[in-house]
Coordinates of C-alpha atoms in Angstrom, one line a residue:
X26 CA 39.7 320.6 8.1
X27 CA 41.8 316.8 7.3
X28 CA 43.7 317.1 4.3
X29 CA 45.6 313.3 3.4
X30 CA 47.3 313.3 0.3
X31 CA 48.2 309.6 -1.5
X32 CA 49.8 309.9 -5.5
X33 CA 47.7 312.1 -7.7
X34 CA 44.8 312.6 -5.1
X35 CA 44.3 314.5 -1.6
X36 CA 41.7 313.3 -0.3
X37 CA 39.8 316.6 2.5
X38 CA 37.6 316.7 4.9
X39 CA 35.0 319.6 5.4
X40 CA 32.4 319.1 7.7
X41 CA 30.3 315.8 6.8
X42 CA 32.1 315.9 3.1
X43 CA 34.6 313.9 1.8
X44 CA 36.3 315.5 -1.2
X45 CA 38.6 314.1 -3.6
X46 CA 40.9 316.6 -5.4
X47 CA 43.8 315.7 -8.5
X48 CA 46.5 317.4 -7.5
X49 CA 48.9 316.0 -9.9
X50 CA 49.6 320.0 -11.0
X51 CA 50.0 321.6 -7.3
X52 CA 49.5 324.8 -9.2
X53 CA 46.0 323.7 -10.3
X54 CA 44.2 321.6 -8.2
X55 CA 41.0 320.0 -9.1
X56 CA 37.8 318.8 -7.2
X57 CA 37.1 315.6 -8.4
X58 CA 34.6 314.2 -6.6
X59 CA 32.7 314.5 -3.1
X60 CA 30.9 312.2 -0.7
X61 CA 28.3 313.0 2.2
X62 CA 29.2 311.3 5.1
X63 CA 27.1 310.5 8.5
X64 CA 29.5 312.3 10.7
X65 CA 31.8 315.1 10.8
X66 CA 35.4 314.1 9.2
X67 CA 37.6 314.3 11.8
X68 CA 41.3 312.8 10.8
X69 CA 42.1 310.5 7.5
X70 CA 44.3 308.0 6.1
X71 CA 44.4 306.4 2.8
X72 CA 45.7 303.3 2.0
X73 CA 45.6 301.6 -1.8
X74 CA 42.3 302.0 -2.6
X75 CA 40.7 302.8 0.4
X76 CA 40.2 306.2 2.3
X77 CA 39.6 305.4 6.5
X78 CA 37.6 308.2 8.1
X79 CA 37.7 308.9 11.6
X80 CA 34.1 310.3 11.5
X81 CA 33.4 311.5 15.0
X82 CA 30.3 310.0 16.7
X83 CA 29.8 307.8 13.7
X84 CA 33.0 306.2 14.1
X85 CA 35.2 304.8 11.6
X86 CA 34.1 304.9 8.3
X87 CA 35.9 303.4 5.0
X88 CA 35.4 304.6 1.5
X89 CA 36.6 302.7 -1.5
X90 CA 38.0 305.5 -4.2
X91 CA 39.3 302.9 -6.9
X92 CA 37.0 304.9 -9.0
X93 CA 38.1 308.0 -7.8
X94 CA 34.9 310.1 -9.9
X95 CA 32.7 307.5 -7.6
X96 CA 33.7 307.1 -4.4
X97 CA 31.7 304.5 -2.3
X98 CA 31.7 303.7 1.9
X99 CA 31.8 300.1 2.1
X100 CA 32.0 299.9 5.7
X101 CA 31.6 301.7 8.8
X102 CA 31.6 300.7 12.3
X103 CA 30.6 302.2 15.6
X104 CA 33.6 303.2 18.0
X105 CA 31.4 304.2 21.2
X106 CA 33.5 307.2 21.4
X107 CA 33.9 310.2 19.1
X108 CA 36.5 309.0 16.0
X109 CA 39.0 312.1 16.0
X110 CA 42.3 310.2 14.1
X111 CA 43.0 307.4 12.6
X112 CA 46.3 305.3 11.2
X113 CA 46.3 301.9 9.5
X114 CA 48.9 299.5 9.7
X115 CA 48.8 296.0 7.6
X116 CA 45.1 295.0 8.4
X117 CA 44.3 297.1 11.7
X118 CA 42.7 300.6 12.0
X119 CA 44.2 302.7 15.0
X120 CA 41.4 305.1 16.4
X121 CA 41.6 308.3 18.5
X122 CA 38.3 307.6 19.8
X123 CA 38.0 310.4 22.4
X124 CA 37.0 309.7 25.7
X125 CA 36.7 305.7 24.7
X126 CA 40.8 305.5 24.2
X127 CA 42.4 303.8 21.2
X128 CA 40.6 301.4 19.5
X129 CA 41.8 298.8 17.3
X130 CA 39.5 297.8 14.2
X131 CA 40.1 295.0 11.8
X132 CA 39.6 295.8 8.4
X133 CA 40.9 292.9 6.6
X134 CA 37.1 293.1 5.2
X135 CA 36.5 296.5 4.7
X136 CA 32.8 295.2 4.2
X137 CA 32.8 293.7 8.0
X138 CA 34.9 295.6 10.3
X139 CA 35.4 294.5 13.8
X140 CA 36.9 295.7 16.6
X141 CA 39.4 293.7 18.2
X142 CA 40.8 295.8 20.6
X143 CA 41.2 298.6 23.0
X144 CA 42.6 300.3 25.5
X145 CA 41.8 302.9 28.2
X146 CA 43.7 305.9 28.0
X147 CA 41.7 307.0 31.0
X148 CA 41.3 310.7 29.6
X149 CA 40.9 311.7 25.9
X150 CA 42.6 310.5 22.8
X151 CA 43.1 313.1 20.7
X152 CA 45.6 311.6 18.0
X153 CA 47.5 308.7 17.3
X154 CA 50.6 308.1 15.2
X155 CA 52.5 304.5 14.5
X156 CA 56.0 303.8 14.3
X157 CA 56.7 299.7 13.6
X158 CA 55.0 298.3 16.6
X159 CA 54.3 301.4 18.9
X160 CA 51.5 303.4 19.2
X161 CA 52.0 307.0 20.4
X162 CA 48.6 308.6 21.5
X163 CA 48.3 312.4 22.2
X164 CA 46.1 311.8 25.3
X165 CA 44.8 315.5 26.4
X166 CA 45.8 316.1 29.8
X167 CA 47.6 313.0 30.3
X168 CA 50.1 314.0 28.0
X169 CA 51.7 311.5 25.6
X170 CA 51.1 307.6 25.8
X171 CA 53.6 305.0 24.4
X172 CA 51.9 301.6 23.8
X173 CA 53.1 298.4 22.7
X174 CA 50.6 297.2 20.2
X175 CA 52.8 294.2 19.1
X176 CA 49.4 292.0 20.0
X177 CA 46.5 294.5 18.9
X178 CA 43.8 292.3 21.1
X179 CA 46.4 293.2 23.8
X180 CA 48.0 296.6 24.4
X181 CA 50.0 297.2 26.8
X182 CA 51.6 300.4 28.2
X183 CA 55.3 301.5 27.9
X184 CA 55.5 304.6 29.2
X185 CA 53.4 307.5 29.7
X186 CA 54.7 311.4 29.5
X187 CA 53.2 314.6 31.4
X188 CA 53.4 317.5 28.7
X189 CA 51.7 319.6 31.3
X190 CA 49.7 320.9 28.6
X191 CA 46.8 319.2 27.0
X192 CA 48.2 316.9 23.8
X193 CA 45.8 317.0 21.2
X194 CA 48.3 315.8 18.2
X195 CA 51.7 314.0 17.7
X196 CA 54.0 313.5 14.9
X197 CA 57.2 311.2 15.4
X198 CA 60.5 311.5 13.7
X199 CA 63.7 309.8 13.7
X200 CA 63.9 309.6 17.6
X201 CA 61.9 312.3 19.0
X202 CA 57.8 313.0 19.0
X203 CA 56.2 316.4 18.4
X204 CA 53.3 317.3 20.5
X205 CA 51.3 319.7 19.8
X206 CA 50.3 320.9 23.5
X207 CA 47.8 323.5 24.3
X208 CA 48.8 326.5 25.5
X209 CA 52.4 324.7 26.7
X210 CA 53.0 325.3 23.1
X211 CA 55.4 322.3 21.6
X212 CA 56.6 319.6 23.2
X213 CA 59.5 317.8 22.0
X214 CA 60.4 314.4 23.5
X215 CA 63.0 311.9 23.1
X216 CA 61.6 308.6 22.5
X217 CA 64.6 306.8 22.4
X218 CA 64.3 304.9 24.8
X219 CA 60.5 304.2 24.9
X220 CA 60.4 302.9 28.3
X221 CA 62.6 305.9 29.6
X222 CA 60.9 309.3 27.1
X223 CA 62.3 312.6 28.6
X224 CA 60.9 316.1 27.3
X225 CA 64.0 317.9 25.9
X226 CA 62.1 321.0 24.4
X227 CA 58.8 323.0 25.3
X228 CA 57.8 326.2 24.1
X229 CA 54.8 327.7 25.4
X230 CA 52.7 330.1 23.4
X231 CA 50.3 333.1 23.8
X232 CA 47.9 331.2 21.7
X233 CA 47.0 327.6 21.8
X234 CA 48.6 324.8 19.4
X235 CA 46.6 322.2 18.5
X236 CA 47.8 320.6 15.4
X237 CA 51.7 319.5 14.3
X238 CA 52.6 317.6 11.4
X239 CA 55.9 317.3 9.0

């Protein structure tokens, strides 16, 4: 299940659904709208008037919800991999594409996306998060990547972090990143210095964590 809420609206994911709920009274929600997607809705992120779905093997998808009683895709585009996250910043798409790494859409045309793009995270993106113009990429058993994505046709890597664990999500804040990490529990890492991240904090669990968020 993705839940991304933007104003008045969450927008949630359940299986191949995209629903759109008002949730201007928290106390009574109400389902606005659905669409029926070609893949399963894996992560979301809404921007203005658009709603970008990381849609698992069907890629990245975009729906226009102006008209929030009639959504409509506009656009989708295939990411080779399995589409598990996905965060926009100005007029590029960041993708968790699985095994295929991060992949950078354009979708200054919503109507003709393109990649532009791409780099090997030589294991499995799980999740990505964006912080001005760094790209921190939950990356399974590789633990946490730090990219430069200053030039989005050319990332480079800063720094890569072994969370021992396998990193299937990240949130960052102020100047640490939260990794959820498998059975290694929490990871908490001081990104300070992006070139120079140090793990401060891990707490390992009986049960897996797969998910973190603020």
């Amino acid at each position: 299940l993705s839940v991304y809420s933007q104003g008045r609206y969450a927008y949630v994911g359940a299986g191949n659904r995209l629903i759109i709920a008002d949730v201007s009274n928290p106390q009574e929600p109400k389902k606005v709208s659905e669409i029926t997607l070609s893949g399963i809705v894996r992560g979301l992120y809404a921007q203005d008037r658009y709603v970008y779905v990381a849609c698992d093997d069907a890629g990245l998808v975009v729906i226009d919800v102006m008209d929030a009683v009639n959504p409509k895709q506009i656009g989708t585009i295939d990411t080779v991999g399995k589409a598990l996250a996905v965060r926009v910043a100005g007029k590029y798409a960041y993708v968790a594409d699985e095994g295929n790494g991060l992949v950078i859409i354009d979708v200054s045309n919503p109507q003709k996306l393109s990649q532009v793009g791409r780099f090997d995270t030589a294991s499995k993106a799980y999740d990505v998060y964006l912080e001005g113009s760094t790209a921190y990429v939950a990356n399974g058993d590789r633990g946490l990547y730090i990219l430069d994505i200053s030039n989005p046709s050319n990332i480079s890597r800063i720094s890569l972090v072994d969370t021992l664990g396998n990193a299937t999500s990240v949130y960052v804040q102020g100047n640490h990143a939260y990794v959820a990490d498998g059975e290694n529990g929490i990871v908490v890492i001081d990104v300070s210095k992006p070139t120079q991240p140090r793990i401060v904090h891990d707490s390992p669990w009986i049960n897996e964590i797969r998910s973190v968020t603020f």
